[in-house]
Structures are given as structure tokens and as C-alpha cells.
C-alpha positions as YAML, in Angstrom:
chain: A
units: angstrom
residues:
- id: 1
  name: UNK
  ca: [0.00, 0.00, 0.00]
- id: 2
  name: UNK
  ca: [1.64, 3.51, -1.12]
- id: 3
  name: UNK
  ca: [4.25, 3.79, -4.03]
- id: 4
  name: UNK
  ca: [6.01, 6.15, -2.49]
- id: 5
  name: UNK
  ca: [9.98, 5.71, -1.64]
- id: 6
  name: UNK
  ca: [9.60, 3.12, 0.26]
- id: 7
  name: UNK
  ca: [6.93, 1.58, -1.42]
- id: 8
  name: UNK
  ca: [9.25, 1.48, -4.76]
- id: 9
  name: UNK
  ca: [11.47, -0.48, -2.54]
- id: 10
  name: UNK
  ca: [9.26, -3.01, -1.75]
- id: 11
  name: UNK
  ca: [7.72, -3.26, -4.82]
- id: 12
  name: UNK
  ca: [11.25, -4.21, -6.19]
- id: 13
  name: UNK
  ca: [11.82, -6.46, -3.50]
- id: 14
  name: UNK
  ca: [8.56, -8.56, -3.67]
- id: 15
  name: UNK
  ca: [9.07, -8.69, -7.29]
- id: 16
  name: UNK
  ca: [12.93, -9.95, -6.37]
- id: 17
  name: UNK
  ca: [11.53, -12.72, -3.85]
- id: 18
  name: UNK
  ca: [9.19, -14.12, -6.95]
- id: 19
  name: UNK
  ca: [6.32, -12.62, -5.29]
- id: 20
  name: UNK
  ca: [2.74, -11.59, -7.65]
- id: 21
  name: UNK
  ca: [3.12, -8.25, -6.81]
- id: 22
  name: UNK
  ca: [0.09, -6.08, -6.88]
- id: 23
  name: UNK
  ca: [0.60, -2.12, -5.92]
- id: 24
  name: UNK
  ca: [-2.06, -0.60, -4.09]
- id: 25
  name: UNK
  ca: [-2.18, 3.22, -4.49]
- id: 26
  name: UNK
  ca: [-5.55, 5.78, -4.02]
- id: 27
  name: UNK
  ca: [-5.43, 6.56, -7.55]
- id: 28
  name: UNK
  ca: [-4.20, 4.57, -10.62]
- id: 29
  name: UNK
  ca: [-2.41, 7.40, -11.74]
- id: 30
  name: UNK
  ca: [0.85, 5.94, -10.45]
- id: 31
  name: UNK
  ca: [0.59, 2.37, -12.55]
- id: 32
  name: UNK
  ca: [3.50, 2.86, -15.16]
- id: 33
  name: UNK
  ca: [5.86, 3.72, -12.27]
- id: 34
  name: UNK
  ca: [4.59, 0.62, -10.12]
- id: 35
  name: UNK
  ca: [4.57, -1.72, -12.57]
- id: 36
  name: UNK
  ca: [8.62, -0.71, -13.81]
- id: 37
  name: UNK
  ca: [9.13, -1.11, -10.35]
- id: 38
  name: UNK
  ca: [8.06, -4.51, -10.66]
- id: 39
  name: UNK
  ca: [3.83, -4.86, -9.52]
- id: 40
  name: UNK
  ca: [2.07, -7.00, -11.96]
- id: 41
  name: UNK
  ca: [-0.88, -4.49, -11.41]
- id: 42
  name: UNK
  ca: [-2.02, -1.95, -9.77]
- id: 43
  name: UNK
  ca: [-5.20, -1.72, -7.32]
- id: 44
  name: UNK
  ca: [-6.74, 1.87, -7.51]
- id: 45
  name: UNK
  ca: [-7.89, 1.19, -3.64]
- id: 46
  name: UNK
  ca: [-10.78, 5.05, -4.42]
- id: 47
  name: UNK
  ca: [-12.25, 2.55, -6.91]
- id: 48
  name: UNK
  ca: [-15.20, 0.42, -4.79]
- id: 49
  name: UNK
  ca: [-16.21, -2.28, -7.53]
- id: 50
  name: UNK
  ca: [-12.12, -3.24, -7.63]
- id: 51
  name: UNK
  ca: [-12.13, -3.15, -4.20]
- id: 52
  name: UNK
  ca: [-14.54, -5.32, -3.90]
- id: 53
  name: UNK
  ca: [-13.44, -7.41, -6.15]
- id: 54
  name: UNK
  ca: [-10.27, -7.51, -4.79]
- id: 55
  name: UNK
  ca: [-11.73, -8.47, -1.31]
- id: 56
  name: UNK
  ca: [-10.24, -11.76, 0.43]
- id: 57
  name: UNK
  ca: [-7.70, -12.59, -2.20]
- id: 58
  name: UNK
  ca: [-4.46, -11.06, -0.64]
- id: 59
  name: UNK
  ca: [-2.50, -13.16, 1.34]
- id: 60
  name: UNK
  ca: [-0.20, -9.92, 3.08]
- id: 61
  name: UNK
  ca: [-0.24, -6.51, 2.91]
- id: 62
  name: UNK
  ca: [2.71, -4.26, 3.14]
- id: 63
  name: UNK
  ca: [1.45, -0.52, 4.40]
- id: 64
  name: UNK
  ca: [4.02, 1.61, 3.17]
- id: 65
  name: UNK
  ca: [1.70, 4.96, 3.82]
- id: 66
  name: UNK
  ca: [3.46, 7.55, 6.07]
- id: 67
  name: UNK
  ca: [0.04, 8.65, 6.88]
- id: 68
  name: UNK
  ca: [-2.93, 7.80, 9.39]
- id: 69
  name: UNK
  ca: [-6.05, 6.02, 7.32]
- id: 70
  name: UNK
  ca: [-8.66, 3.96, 7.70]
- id: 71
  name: UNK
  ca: [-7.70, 0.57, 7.69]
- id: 72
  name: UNK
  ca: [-10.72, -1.38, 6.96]
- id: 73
  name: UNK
  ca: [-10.82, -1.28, 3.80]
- id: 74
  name: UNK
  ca: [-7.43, -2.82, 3.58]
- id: 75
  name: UNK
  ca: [-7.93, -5.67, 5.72]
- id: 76
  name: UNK
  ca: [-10.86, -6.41, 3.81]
- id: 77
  name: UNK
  ca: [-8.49, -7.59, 0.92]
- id: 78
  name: UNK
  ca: [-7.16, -9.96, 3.14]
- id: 79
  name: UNK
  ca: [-7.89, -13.54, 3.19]
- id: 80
  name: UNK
  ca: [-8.63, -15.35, 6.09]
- id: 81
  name: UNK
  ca: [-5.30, -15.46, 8.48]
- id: 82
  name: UNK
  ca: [-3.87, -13.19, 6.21]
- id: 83
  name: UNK
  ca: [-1.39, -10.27, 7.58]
- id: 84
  name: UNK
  ca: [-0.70, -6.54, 7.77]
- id: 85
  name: UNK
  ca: [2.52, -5.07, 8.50]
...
């Protein structure tokens, strides 16, 4: 979550450990630069019907968002017994 510093960093990282890497940023405005940073896709997270299509099919969640949001509809995306950090 965020594609920000160091959300490039663990984009390239995820993408390094053979990882599907999907970036989750507000807007999708930011989907070239995740995606050459190695996310397969990116998850626009303002866009509800993606959302909620997306919900209960991530396994972990990095938050890489230097700021305080809602949380709820990240763990959403979660699957059961899957994790945040």
C-alpha cells in the first residue's frame, strides 16, 4: 500500500523474492511507475467495484503509507489469516 519511496522499494523487492506483486495506491495514476518497479498491477484502492473485487484474495499486505487512514478497507483484501505489517 503507497508507491512512495519506500513503497518502490518493496515493490522491487517482492518482485525480487518471486512474489505476484500487486501495488495498491488511491489513484491509478501511479501504474506505469509501479509496474517498472516490478507490480504486476495496480489496485486503484478510491475505486469500490475493484475493491470489492479484490476483497479476500491477498495473502499480506505491506502498508508503506506515512500517513494515518482507515484501515478497513485494507484488511478487507485480506484472506482469512492473512497479515498486515
Amino acid at each position: 500500500i503507497g508507491i512512495g519511496g519506500l513503497g518502490h522499494l518493496a515493490l522491487q523487492f517482492a518482485k525480487g523474492m518471486g512474489a505476484h506483486v500487486v501495488a495498491i495506491s488511491r489513484t491509478d495514476a501511479k501504474a506505469a511507475e509501479a509496474k517498472s518497479f516490478g507490480a504486476s498491477e495496480l489496485l486503484a484502492s478510491s475505486n469500490e467495484a475493484d475493491m470489492q473485487k479484490a476483497a479476500g484474495t491477498f495473502d499480506m499486505l505491506l502498508n508503506t503509507v506515512s500517513g494515518t487512514s482507515g484501515l478497513d478497507e485494507y484488511f478487507a483484501l485480506l484472506k482469512p489469516r492473512g497479515s498486515m505489517a
